CSV table of C-alpha atoms in Angstrom, one decimal:
chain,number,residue,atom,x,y,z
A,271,UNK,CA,0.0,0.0,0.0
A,272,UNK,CA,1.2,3.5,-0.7
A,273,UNK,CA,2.7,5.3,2.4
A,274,UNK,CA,0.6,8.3,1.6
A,275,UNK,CA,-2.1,6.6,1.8
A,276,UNK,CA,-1.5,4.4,4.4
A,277,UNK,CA,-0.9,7.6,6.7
A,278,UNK,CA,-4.0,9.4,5.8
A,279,UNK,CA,-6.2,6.6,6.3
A,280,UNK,CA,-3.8,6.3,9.9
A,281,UNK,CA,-4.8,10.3,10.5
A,282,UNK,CA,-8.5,9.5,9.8
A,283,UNK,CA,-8.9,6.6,12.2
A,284,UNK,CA,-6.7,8.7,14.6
A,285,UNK,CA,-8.9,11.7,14.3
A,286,UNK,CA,-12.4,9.7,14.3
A,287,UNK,CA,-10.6,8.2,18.0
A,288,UNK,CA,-10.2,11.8,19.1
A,289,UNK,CA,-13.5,13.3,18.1
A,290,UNK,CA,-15.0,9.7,20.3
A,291,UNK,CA,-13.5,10.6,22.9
A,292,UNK,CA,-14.5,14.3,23.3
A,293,UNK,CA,-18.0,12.8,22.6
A,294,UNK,CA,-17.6,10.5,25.8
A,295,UNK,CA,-15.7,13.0,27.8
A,296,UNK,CA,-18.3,16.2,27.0
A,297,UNK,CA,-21.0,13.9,27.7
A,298,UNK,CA,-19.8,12.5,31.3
A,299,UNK,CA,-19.0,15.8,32.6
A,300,UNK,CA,-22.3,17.6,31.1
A,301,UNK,CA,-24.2,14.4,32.9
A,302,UNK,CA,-21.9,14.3,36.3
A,303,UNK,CA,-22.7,18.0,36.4
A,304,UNK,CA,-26.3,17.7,35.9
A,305,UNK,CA,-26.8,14.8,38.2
A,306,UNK,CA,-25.5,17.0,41.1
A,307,UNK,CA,-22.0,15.2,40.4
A,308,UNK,CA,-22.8,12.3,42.1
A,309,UNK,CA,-19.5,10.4,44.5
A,310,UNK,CA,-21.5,6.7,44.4
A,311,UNK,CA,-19.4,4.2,42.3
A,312,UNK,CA,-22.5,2.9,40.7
A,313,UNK,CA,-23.5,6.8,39.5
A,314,UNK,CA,-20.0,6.9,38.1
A,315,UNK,CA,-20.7,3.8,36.3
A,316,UNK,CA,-24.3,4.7,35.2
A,317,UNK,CA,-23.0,8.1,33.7
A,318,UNK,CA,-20.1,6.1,31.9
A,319,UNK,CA,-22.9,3.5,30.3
A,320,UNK,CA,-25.4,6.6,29.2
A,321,UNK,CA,-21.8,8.6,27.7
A,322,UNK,CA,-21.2,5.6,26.0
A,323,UNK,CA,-24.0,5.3,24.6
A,324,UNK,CA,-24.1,8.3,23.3
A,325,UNK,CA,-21.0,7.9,21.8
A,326,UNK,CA,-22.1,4.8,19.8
A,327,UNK,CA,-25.5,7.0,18.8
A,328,UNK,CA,-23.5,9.4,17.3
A,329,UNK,CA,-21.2,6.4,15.7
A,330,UNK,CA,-24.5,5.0,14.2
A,331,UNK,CA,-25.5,8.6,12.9
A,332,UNK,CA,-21.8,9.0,11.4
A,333,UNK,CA,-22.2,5.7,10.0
A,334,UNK,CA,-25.8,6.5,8.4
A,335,UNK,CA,-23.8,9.7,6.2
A,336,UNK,CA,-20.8,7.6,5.8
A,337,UNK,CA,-23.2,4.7,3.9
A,338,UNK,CA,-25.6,7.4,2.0
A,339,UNK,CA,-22.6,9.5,0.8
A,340,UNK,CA,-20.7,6.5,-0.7
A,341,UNK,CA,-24.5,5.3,-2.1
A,342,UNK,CA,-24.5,8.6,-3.8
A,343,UNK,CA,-21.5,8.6,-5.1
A,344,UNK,CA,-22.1,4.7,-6.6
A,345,UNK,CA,-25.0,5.9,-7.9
A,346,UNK,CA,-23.3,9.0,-9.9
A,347,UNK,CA,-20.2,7.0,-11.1
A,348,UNK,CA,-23.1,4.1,-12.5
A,349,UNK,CA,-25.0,7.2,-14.1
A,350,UNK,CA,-21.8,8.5,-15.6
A,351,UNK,CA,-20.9,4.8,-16.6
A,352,UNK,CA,-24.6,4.5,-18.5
A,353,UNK,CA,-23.9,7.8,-20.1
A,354,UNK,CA,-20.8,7.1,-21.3
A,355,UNK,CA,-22.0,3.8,-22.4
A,356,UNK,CA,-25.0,5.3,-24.7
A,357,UNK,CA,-22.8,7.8,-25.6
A,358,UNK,CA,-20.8,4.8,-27.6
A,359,UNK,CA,-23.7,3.0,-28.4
A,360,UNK,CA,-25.4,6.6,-29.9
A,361,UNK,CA,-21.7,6.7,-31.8
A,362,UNK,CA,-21.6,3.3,-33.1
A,363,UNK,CA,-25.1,3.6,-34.6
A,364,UNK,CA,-24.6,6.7,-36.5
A,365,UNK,CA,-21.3,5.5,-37.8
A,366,UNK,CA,-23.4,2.2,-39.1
A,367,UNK,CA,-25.9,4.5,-40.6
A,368,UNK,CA,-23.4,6.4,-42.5
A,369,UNK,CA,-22.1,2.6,-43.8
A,370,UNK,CA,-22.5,1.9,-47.3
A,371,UNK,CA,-23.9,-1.3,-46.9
A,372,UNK,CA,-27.8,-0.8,-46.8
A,373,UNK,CA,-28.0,-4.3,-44.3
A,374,UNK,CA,-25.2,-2.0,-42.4
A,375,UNK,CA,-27.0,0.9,-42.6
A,376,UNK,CA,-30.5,-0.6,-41.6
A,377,UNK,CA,-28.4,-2.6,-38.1
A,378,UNK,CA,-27.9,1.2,-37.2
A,379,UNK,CA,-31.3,2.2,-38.2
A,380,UNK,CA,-32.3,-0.4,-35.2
A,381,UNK,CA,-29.8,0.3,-32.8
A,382,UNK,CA,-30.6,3.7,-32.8
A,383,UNK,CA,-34.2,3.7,-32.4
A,384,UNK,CA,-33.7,1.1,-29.6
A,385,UNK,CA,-31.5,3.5,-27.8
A,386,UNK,CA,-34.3,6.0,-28.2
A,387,UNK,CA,-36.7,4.0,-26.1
A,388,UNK,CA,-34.1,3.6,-23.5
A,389,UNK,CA,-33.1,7.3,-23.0
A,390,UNK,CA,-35.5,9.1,-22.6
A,391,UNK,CA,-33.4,12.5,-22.1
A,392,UNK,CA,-31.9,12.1,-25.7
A,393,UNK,CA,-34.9,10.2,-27.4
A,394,UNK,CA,-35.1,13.6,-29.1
A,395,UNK,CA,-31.6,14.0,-30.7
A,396,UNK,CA,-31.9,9.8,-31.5
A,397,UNK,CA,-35.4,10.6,-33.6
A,398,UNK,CA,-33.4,14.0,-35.3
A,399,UNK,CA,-30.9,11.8,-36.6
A,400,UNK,CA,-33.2,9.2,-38.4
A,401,UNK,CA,-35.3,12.2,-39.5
A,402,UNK,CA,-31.7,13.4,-40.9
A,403,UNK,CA,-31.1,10.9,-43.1
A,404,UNK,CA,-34.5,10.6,-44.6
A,405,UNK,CA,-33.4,14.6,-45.6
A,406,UNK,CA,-30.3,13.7,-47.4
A,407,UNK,CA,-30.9,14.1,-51.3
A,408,UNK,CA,-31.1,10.9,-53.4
A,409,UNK,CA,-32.7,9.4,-56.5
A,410,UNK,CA,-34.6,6.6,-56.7
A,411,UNK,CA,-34.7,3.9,-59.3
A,412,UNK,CA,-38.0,4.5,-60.5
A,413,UNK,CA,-37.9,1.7,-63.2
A,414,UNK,CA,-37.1,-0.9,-60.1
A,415,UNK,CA,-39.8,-3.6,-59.3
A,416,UNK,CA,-42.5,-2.9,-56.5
A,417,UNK,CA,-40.0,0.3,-55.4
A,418,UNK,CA,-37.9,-2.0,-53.8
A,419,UNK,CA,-34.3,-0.2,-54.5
A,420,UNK,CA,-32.2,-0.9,-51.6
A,421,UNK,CA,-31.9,3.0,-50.5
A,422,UNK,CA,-35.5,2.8,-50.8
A,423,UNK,CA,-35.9,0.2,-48.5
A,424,UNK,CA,-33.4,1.8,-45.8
A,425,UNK,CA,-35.7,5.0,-46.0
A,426,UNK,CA,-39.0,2.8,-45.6
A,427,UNK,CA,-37.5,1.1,-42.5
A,428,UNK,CA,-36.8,4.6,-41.1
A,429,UNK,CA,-40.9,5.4,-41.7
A,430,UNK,CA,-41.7,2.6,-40.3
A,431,UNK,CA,-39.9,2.8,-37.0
A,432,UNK,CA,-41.2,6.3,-36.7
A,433,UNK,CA,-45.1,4.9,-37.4
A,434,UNK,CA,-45.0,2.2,-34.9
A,435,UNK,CA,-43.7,4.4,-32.1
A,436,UNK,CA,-46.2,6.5,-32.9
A,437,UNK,CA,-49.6,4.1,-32.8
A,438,UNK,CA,-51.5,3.6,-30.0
A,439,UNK,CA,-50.3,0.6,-27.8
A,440,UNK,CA,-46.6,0.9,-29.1
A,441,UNK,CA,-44.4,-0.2,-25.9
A,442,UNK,CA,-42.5,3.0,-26.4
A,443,UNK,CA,-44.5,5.9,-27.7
A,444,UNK,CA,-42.8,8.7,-29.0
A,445,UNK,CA,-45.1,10.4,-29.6
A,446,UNK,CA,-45.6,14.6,-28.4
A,447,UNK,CA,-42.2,14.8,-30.1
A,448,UNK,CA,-41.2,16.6,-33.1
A,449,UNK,CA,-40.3,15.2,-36.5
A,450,UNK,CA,-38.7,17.1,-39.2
A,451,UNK,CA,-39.0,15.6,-42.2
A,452,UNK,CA,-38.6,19.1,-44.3
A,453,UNK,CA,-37.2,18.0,-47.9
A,454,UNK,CA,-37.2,14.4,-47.3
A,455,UNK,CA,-37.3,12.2,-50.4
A,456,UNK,CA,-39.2,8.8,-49.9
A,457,UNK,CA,-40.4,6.5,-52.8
A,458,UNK,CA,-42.5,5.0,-50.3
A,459,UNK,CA,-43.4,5.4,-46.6
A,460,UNK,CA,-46.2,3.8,-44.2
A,461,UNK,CA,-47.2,6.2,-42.0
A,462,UNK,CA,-50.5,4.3,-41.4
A,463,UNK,CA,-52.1,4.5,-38.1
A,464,UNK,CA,-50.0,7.4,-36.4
A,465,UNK,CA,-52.0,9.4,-33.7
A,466,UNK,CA,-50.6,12.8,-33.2
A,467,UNK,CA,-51.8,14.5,-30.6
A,468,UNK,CA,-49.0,17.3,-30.1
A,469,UNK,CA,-45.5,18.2,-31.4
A,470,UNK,CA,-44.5,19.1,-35.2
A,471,UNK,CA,-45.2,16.2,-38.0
A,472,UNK,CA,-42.9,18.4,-40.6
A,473,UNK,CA,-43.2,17.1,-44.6
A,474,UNK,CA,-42.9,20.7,-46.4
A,475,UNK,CA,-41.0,20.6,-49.4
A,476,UNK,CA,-40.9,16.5,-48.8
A,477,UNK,CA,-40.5,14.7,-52.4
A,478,UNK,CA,-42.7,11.8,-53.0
A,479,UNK,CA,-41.5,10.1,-56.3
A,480,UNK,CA,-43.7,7.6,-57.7
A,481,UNK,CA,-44.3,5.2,-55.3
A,482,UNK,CA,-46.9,4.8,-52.5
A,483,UNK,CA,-47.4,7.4,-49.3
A,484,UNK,CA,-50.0,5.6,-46.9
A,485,UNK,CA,-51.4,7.4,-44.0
A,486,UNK,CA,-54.6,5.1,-43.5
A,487,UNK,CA,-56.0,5.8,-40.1
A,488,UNK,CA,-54.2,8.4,-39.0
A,489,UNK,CA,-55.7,10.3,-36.4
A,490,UNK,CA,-54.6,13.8,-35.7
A,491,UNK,CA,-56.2,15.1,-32.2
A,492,UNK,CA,-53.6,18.1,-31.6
A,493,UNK,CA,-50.0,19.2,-32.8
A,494,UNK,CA,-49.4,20.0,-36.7
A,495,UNK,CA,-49.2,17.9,-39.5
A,496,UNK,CA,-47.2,20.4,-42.7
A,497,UNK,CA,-46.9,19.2,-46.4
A,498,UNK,CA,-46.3,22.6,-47.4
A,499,UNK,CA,-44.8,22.9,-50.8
A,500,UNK,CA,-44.4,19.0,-50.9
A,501,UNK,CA,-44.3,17.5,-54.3
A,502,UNK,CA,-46.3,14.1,-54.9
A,503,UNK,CA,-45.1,13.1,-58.6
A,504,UNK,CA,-47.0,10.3,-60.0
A,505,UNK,CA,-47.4,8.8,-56.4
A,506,UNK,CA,-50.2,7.2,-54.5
A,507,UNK,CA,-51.1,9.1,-51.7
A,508,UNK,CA,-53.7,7.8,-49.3
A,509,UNK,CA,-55.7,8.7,-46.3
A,510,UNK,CA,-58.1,6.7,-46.2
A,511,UNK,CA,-59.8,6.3,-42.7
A,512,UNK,CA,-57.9,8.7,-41.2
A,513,UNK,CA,-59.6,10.8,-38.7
A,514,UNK,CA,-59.1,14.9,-38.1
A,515,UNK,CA,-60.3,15.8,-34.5
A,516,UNK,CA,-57.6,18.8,-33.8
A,517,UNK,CA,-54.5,20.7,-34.9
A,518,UNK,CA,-53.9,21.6,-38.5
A,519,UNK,CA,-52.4,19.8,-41.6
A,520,UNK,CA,-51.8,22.7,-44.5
A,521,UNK,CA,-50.5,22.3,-47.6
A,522,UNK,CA,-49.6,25.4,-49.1
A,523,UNK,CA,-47.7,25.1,-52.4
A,524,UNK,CA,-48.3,21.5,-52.4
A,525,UNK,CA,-48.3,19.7,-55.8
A,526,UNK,CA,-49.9,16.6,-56.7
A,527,UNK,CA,-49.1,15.2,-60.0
A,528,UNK,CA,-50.9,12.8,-61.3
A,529,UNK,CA,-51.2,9.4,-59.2
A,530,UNK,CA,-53.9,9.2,-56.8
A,531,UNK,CA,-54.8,11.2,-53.5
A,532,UNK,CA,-57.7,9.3,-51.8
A,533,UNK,CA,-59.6,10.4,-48.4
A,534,UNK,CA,-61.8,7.6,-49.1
A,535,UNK,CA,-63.6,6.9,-45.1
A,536,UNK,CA,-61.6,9.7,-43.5
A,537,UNK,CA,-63.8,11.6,-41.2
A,538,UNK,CA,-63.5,16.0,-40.6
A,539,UNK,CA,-64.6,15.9,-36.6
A,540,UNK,CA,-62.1,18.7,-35.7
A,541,UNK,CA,-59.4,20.9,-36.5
A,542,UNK,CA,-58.3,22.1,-39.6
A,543,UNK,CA,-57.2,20.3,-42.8
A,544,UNK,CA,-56.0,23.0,-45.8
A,545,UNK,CA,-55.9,21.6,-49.6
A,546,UNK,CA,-57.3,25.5,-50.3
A,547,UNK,CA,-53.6,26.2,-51.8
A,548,UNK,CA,-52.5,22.7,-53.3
A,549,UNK,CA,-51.8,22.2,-56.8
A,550,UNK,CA,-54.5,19.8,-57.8
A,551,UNK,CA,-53.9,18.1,-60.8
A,552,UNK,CA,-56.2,15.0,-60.3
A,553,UNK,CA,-58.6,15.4,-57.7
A,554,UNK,CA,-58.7,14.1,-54.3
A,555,UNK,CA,-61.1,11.2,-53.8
A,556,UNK,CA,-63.7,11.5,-50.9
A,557,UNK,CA,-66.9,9.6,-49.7
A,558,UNK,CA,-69.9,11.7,-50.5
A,559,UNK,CA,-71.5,14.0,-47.5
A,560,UNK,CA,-70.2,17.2,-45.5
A,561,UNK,CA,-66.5,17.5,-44.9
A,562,UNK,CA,-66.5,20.0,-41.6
A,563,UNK,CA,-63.2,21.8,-41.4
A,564,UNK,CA,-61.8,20.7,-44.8
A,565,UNK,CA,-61.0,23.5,-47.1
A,566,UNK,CA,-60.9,22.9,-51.0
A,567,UNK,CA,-59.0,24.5,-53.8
């Protein structure tokens, strides 16, 4: 053992000794005193047993902050550990999702968005990063069969880990957070079932090449749901039984060309849905009746 430290755990003991004794030696005289200072053997020995036990009750009380200070210090150095650990884990993902292997690329897709569930503190800065790469500018192979390029498919499994953490009885909702998705490209995305009842749902200037966008059964009770200036080329776009109670969805400047843009079953209970400034070039496909809080071009 170092000498150092071997003569300052020596000065420790030493000192806790000293401080016992001026415990037991305050204590005797402040009971002799009080007791009249008694001359009797057995008083002597009666004030002795109460000093000492006062001694060992203030031993006990030392030894109470002795144990809850090293518990909070165990406690800090395993929170600092965790950190650190997620920290490498948050690293590790992001450096597979940067891989240019898409079976690399979708192992980080997974490992991040099972990090998010677990930390709750940076669940945010976990869901910017997947929003991130769904915002980095790519073409699709449009001729492919059934859209299945392999960047498509990285991109769909992205949408889809964002939907299911946003449906009702996911076992980690994200949902109240805030996904922007401004100038994403995506050949195809399931976004069916998502409830959003507050934070941002962000899809302006999104590209939607060919493809298929489903948002069937959506239900928006609160937050804002933004497609302005999106572009929907030739692509499927559905909402069928989706459900508006609250909050907004605009699309200003939104263009859709050609495809198909069906509300088929959706249902206007609440809130505001804006296709007053869309660039219609087929026309949206609804169930017959009123549409309360839908406005038209």
């Amino acid at each position: 053992m170092d000498s150092g430290l071997l003569w300052s755990v020596k000065r420790h003991i030493g000192l806790v000794v000293l401080i016992g004794l001026a415990v037991f030696a305050s204590s005797a005289v402040l009971l002799w005193s009080a007791l009249g200072f008694p001359s009797t053997a057995s008083s002597r020995l009666d004030i002795i047993k109460v000093a000492l036990t006062v001694v060992a009750g203030v031993g006990g009380v030392v030894a109470l902050v002795v144990a809850y200070r090293k518990q909070r210090i165990s406690e800090s150095a395993e929170t600092r550990e965790l950190t650190k650990l997620r920290n490498e884990r948050f690293g590790a993902a992001c450096n597979q999702i940067g891989n240019e292997s898409p079976a690399v690329r979708l192992a980080g897709i997974y490992a991040l968005a099972a990090l998010a569930d677990e930390w709750t503190a940076q669940r945010q800065v976990c869901i910017d990063v997947l929003c991130a790469y769904l915002r980095i500018p790519y073409e699709p192979e449009l001729e492919s069969e059934w859209y299945l390029d392999a960047e498509s498919e990285v991109r769909l499994a992205i949408t889809s880990v964002i939907s299911r953490h946003l449906r009702d009885g996911a076992p980690v909702s994200w949902q109240g957070h805030d996904f922007d998705l401004v100038r994403a490209v995506l050949r195809s995305a399931d976004f069916s079932g998502v409830q959003m009842s507050s934070g941002k749902f962000l899809l302006s200037l999104a590209r939607f090449p060919a493809g298929w966008i489903s948002f069937d059964g959506m239900v928006v009770s609160g937050g804002e749901v933004w497609f302005g200036g999106a572009s929907f080329d030739g692509a499927r776009v559905t909402f069928d039984g989706a459900e508006f109670r609250a909050g907004r969805m605009r699309f200003e400047g939104a263009e859709f060309n050609g495809g198909e843009v069906s509300f088929r079953g959706t249902r206007f209970t609440g809130g505001e849905v804006d296709l007053s400034e869309a660039v219609i070039s087929v026309a949206p496909v609804f169930d017959d009746g009123e549409k309360p809080g839908l406005k038209l071009p």
